[in-house]
Structure formats: C-alpha cells, structure tokens
PDB file as gemmi writes it, atoms N, CA and C in Angstrom:
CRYST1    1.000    1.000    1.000  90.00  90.00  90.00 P 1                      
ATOM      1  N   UNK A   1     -88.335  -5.162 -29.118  1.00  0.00           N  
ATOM      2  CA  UNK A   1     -87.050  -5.271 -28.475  1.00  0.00           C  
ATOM      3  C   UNK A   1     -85.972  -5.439 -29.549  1.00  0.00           C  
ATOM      4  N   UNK A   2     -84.949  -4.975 -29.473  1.00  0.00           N  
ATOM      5  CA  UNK A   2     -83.810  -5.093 -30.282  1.00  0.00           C  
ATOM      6  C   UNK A   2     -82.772  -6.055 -29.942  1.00  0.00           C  
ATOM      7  N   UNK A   3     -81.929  -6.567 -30.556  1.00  0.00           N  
ATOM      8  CA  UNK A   3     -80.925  -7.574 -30.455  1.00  0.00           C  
ATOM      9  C   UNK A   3     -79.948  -6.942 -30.820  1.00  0.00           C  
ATOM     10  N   UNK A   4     -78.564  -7.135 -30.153  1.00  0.00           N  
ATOM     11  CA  UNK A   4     -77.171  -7.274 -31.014  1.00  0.00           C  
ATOM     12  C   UNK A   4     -76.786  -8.500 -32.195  1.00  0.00           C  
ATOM     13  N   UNK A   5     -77.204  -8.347 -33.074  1.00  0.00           N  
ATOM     14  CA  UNK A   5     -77.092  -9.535 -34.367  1.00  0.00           C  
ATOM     15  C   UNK A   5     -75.764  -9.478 -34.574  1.00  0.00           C  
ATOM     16  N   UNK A   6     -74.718 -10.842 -34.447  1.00  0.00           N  
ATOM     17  CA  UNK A   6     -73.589 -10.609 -35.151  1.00  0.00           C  
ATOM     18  C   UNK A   6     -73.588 -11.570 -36.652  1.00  0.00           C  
ATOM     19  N   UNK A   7     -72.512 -11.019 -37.070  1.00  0.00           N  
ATOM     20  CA  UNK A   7     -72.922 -10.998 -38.764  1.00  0.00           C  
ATOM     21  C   UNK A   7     -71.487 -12.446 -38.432  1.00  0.00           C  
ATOM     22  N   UNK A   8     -71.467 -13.678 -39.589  1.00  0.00           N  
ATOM     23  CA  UNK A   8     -71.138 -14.749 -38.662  1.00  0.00           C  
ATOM     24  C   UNK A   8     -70.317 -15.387 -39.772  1.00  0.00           C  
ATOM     25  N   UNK A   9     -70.668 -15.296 -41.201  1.00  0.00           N  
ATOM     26  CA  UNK A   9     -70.197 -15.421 -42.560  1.00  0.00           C  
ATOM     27  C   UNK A   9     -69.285 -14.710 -42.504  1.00  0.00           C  
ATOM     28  N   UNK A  10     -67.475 -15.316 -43.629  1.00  0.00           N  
ATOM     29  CA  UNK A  10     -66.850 -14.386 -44.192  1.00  0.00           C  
ATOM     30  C   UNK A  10     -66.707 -13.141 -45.415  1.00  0.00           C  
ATOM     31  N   UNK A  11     -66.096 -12.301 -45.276  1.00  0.00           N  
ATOM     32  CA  UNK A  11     -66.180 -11.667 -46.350  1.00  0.00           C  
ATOM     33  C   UNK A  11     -64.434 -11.234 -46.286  1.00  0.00           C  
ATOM     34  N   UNK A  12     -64.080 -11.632 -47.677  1.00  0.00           N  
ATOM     35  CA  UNK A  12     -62.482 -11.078 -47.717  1.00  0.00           C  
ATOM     36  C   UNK A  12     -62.452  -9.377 -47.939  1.00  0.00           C  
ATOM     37  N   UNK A  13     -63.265  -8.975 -48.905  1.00  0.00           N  
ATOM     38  CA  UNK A  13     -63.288  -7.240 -49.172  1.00  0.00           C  
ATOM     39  C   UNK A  13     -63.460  -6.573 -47.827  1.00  0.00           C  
ATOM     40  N   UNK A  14     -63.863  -7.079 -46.545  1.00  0.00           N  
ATOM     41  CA  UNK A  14     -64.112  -6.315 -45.149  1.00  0.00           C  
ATOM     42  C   UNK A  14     -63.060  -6.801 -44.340  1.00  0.00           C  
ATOM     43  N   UNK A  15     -62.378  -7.509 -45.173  1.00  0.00           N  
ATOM     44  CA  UNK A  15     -61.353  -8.341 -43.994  1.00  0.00           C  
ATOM     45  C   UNK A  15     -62.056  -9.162 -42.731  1.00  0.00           C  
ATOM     46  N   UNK A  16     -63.045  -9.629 -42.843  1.00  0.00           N  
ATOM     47  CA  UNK A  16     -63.979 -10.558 -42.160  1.00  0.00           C  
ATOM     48  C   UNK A  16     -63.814 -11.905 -42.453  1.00  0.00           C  
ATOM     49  N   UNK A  17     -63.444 -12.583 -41.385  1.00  0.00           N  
ATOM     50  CA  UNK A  17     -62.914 -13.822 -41.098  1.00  0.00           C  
ATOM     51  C   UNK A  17     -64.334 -14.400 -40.606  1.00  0.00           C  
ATOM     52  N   UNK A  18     -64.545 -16.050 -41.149  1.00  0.00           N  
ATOM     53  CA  UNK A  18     -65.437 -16.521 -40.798  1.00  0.00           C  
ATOM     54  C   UNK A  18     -65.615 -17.403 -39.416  1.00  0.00           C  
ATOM     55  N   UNK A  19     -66.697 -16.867 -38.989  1.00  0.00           N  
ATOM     56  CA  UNK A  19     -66.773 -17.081 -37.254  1.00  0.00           C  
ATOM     57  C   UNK A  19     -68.403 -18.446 -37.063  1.00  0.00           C  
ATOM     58  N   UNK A  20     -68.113 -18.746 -36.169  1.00  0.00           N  
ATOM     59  CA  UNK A  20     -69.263 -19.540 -36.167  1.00  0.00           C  
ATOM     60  C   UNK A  20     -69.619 -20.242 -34.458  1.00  0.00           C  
ATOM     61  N   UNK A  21     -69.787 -21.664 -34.296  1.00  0.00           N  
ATOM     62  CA  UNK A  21     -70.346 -22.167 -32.979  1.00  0.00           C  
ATOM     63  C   UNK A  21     -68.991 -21.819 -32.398  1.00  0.00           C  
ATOM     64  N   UNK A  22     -69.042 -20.809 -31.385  1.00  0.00           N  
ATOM     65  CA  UNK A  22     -68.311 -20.950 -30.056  1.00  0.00           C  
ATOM     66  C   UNK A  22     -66.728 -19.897 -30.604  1.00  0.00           C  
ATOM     67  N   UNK A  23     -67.134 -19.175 -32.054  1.00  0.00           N  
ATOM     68  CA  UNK A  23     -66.085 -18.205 -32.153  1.00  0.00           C  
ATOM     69  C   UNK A  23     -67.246 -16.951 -32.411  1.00  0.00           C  
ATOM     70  N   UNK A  24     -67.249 -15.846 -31.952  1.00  0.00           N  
ATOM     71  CA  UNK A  24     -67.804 -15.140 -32.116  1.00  0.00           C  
ATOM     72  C   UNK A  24     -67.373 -13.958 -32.679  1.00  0.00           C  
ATOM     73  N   UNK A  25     -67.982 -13.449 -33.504  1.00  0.00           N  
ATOM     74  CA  UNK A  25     -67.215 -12.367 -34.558  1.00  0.00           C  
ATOM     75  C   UNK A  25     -66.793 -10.984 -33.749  1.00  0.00           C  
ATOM     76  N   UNK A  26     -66.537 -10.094 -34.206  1.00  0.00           N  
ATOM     77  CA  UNK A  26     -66.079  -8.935 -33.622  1.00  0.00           C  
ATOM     78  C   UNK A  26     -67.340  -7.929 -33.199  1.00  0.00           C  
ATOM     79  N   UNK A  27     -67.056  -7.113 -32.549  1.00  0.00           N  
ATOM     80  CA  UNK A  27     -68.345  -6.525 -32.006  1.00  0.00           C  
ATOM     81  C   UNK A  27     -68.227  -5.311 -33.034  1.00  0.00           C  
ATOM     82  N   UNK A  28     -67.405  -4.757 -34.538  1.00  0.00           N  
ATOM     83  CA  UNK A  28     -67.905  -4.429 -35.183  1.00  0.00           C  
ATOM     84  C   UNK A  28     -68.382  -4.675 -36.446  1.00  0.00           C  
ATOM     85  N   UNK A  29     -68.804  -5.766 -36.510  1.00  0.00           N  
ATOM     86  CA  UNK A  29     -69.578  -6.845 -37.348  1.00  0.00           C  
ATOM     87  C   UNK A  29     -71.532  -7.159 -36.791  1.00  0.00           C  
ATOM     88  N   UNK A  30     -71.658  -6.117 -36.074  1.00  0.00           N  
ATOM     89  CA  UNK A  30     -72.953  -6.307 -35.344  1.00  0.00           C  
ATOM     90  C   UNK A  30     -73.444  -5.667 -35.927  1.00  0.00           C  
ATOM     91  N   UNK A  31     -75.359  -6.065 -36.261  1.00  0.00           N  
ATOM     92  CA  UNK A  31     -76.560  -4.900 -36.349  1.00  0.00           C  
ATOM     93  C   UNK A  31     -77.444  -5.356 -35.807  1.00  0.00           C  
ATOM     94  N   UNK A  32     -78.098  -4.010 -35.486  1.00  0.00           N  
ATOM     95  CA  UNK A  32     -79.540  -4.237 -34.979  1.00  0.00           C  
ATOM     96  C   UNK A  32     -80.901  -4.738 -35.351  1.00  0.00           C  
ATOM     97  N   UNK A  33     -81.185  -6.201 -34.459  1.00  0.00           N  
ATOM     98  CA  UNK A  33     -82.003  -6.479 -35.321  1.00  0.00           C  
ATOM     99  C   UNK A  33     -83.540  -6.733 -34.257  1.00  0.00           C  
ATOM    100  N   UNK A  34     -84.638  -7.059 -34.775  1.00  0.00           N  
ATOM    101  CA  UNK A  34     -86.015  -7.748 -34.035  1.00  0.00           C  
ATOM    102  C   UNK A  34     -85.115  -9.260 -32.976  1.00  0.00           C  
ATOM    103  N   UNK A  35     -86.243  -9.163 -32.238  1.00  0.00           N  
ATOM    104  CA  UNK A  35     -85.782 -10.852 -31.761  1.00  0.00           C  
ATOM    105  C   UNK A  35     -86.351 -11.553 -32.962  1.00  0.00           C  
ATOM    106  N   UNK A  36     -87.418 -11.302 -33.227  1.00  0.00           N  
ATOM    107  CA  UNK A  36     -87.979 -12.209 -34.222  1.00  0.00           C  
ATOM    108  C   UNK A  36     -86.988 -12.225 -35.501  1.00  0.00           C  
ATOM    109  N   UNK A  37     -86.527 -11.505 -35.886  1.00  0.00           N  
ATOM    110  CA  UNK A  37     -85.467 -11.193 -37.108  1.00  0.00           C  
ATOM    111  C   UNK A  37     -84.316 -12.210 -36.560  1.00  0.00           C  
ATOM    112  N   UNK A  38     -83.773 -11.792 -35.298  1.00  0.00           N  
ATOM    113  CA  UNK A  38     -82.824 -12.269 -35.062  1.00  0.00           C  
ATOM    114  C   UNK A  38     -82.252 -13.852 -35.342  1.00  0.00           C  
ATOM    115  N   UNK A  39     -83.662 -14.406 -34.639  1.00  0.00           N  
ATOM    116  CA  UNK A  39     -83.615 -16.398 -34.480  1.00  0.00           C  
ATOM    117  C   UNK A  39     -83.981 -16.602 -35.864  1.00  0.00           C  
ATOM    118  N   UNK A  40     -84.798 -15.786 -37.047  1.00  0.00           N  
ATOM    119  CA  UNK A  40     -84.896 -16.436 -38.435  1.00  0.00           C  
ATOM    120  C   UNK A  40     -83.122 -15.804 -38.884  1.00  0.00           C  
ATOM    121  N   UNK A  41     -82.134 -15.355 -38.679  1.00  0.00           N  
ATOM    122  CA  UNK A  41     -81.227 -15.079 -39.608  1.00  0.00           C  
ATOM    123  C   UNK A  41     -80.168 -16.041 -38.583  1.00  0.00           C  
ATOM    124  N   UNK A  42     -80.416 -16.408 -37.606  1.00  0.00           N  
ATOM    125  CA  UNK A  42     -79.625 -17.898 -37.040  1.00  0.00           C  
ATOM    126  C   UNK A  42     -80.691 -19.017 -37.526  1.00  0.00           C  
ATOM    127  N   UNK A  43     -81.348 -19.490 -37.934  1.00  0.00           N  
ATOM    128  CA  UNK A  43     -82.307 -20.732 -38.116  1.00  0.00           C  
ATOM    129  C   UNK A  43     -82.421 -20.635 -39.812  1.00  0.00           C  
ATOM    130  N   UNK A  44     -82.124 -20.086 -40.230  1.00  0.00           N  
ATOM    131  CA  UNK A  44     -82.470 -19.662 -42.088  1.00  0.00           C  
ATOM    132  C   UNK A  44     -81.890 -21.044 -42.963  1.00  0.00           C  
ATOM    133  N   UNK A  45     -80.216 -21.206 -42.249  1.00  0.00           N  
ATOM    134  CA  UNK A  45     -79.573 -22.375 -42.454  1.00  0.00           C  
ATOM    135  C   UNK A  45     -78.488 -22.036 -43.772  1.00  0.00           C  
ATOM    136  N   UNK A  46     -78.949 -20.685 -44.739  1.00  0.00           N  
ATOM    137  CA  UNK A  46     -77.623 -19.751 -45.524  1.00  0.00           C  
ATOM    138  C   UNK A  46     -77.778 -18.149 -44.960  1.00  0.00           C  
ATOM    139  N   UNK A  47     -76.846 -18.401 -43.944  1.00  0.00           N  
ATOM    140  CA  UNK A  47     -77.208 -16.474 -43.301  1.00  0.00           C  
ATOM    141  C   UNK A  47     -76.880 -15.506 -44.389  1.00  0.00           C  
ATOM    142  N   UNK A  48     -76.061 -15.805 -45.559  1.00  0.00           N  
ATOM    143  CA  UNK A  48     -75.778 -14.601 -46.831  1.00  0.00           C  
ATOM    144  C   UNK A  48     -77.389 -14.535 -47.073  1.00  0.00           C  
ATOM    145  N   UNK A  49     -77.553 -15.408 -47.586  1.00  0.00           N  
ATOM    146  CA  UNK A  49     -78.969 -15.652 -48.663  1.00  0.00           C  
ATOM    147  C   UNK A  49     -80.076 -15.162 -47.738  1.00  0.00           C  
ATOM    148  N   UNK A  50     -80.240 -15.284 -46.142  1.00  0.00           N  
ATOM    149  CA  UNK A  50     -80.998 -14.739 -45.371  1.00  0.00           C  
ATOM    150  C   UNK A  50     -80.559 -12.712 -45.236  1.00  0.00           C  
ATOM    151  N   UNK A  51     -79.667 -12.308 -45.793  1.00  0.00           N  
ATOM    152  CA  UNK A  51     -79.437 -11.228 -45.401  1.00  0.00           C  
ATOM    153  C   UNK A  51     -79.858 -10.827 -46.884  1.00  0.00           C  
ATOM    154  N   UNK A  52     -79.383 -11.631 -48.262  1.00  0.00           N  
ATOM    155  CA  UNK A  52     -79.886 -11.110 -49.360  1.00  0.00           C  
ATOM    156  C   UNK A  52     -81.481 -10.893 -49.498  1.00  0.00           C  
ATOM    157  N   UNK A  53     -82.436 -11.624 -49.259  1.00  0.00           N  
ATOM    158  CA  UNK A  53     -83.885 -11.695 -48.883  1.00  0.00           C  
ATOM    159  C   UNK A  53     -84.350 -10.539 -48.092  1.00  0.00           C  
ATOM    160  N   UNK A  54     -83.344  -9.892 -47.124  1.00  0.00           N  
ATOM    161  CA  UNK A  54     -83.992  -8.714 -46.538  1.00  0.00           C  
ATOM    162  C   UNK A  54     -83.216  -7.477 -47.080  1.00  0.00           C  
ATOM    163  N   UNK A  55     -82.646  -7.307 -48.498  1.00  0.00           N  
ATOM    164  CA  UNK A  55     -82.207  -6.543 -49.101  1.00  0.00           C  
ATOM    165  C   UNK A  55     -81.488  -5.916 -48.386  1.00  0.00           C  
ATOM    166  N   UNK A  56     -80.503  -6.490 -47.442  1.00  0.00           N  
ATOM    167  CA  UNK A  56     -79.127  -5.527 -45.980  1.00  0.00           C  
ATOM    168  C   UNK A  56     -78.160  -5.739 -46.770  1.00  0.00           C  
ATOM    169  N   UNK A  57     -77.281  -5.047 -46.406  1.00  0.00           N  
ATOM    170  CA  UNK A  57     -75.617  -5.315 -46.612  1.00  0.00           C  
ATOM    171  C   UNK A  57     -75.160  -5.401 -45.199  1.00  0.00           C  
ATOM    172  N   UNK A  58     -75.466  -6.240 -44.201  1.00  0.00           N  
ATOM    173  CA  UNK A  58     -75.264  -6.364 -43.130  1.00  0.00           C  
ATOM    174  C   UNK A  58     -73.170  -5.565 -42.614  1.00  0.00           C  
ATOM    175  N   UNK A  59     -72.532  -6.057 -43.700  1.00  0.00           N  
ATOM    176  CA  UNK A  59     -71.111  -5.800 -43.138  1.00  0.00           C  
ATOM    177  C   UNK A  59     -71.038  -4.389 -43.517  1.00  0.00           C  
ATOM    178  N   UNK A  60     -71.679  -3.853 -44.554  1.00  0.00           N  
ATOM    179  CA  UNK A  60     -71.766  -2.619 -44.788  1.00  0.00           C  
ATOM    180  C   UNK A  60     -72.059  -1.829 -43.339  1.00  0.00           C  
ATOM    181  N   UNK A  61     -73.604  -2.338 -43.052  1.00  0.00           N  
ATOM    182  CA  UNK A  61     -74.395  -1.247 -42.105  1.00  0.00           C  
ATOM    183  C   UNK A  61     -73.209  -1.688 -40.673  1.00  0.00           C  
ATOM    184  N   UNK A  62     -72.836  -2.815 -40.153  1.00  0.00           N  
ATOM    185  CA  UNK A  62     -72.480  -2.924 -39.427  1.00  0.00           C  
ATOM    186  C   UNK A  62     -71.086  -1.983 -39.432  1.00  0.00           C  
ATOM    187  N   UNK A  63     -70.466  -1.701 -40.415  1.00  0.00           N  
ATOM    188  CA  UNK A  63     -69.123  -0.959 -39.992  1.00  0.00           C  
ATOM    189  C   UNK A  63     -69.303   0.540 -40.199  1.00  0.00           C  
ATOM    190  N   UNK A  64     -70.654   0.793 -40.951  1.00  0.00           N  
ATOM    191  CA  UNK A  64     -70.599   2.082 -40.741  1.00  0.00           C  
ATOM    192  C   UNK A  64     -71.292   2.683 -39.509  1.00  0.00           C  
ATOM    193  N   UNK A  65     -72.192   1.419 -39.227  1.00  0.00           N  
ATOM    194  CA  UNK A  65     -72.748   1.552 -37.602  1.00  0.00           C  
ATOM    195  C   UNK A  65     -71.377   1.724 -36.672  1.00  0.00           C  
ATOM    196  N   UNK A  66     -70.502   0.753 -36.624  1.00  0.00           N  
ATOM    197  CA  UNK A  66     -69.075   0.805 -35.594  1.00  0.00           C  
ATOM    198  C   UNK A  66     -68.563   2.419 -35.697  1.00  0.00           C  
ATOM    199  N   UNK A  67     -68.336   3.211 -36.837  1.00  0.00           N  
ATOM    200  CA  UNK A  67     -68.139   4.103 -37.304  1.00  0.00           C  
ATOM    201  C   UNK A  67     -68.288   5.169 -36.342  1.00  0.00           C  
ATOM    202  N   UNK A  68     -69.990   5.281 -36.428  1.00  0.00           N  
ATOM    203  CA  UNK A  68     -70.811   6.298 -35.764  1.00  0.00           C  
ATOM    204  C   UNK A  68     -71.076   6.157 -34.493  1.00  0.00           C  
ATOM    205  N   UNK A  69     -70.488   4.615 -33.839  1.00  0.00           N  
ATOM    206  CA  UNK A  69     -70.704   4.327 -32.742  1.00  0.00           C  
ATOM    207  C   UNK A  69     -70.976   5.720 -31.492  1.00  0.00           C  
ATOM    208  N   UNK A  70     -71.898   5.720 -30.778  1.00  0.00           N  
ATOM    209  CA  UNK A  70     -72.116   6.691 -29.589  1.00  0.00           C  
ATOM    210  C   UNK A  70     -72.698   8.050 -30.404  1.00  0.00           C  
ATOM    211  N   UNK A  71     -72.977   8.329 -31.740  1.00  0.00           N  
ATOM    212  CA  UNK A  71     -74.106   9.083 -32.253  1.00  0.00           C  
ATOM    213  C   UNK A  71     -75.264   8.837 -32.620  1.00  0.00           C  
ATOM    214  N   UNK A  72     -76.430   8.619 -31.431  1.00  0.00           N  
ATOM    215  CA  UNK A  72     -77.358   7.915 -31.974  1.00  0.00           C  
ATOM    216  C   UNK A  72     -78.110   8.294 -33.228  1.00  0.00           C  
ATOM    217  N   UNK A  73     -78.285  10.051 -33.154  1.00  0.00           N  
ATOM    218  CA  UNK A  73     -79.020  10.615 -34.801  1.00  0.00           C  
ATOM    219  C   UNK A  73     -77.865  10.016 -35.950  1.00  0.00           C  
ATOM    220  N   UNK A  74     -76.861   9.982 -35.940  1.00  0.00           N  
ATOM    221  CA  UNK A  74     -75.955   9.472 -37.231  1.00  0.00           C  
ATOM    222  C   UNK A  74     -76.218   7.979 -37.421  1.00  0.00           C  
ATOM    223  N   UNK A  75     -76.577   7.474 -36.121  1.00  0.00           N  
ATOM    224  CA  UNK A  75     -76.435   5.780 -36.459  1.00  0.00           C  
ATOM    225  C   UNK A  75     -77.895   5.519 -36.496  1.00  0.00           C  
ATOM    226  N   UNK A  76     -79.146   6.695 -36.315  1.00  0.00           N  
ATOM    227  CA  UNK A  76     -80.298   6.363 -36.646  1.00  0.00           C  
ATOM    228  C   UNK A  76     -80.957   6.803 -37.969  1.00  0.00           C  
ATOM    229  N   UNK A  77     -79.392   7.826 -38.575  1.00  0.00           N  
ATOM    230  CA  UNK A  77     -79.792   7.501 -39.951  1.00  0.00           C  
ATOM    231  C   UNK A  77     -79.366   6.839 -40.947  1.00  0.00           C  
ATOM    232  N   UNK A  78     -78.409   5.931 -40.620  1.00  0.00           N  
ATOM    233  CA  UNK A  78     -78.136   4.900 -41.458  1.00  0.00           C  
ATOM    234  C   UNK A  78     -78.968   3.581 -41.126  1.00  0.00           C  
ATOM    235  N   UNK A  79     -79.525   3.437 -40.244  1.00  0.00           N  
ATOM    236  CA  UNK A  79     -80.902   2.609 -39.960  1.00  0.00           C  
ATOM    237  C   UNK A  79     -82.026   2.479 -41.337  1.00  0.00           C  
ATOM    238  N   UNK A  80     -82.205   4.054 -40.908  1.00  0.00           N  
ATOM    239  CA  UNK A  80     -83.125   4.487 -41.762  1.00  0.00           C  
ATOM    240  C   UNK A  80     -83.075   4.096 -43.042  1.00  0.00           C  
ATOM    241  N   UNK A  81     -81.719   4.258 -43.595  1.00  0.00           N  
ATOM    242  CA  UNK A  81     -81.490   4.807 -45.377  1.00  0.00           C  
ATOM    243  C   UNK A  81     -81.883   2.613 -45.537  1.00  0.00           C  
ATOM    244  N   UNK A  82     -81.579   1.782 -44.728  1.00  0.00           N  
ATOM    245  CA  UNK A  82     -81.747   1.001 -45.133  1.00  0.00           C  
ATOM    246  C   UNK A  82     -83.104  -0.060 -44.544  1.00  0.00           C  
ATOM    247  N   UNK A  83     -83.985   0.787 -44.303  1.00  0.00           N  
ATOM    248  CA  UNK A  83     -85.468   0.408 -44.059  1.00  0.00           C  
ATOM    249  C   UNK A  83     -86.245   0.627 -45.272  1.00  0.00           C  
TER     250      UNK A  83                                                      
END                                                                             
C-alpha cells in the first residue's frame, strides 16, 4: 500500500517553510511512500537524516513529482530513477 508522505522539515533553496504538529506542509511537498516507510520517517526522531539514510532528495522528488502531477508514466519514471 502506498502513503501520501509529507516532507515536514525546512528548506530555504525550495522555499519550504517548516511545518510540523497540526501545520501541515503543502501538498507539493509530498512522496510516495510504504506504510512501513512511512511511520519509520515520522518515528526516526531527525526526518533530514531519515531521508539521508534512504539516499531521497525527498523535496527534489516531491516537486518534480507536483510537476508531472496526472502523468503517471512521467511520475513513474522519476520513481524509478530514484529506486
């Protein structure tokens, strides 16, 4: 099963403002993740350092995912390039 993961840390180079309990980030700050993926990158306790460990650029994939939004072959190959 897949999750909507939102990405929850700031980043100034994306213009990403830091969001957290009860602010929720923008819906193009999302990727797709496992459930199981999901609750270890909320429970990790440093979500950067949990995204560095799975070698993502989460704000990357997420805006070029927003990008391609509604092409699933375009947004299933930027999946890919980072599996």
């Amino acid at each position: 099963m897949t999750e909507c993961c939102h990405v929850r840390y700031a980043d100034a180079k994306a213009a990403k403002p830091l969001t957290g309990i009860g602010i929720r980030p923008d819906d193009c700050f999302t990727v797709p993740l496992c459930n199981r993926h999901h609750r270890e990158q909320h429970t990790y306790g440093n979500e950067r350092l949990w995204w560095v460990s799975k070698h993502i650029e989460p704000i990357f994939v997420a805006l070029a995912l927003y990008r391609v939004s509604g092409d699933h072959e375009d947004g299933s190959k930027i999946i890919e390039a980072w599996q």
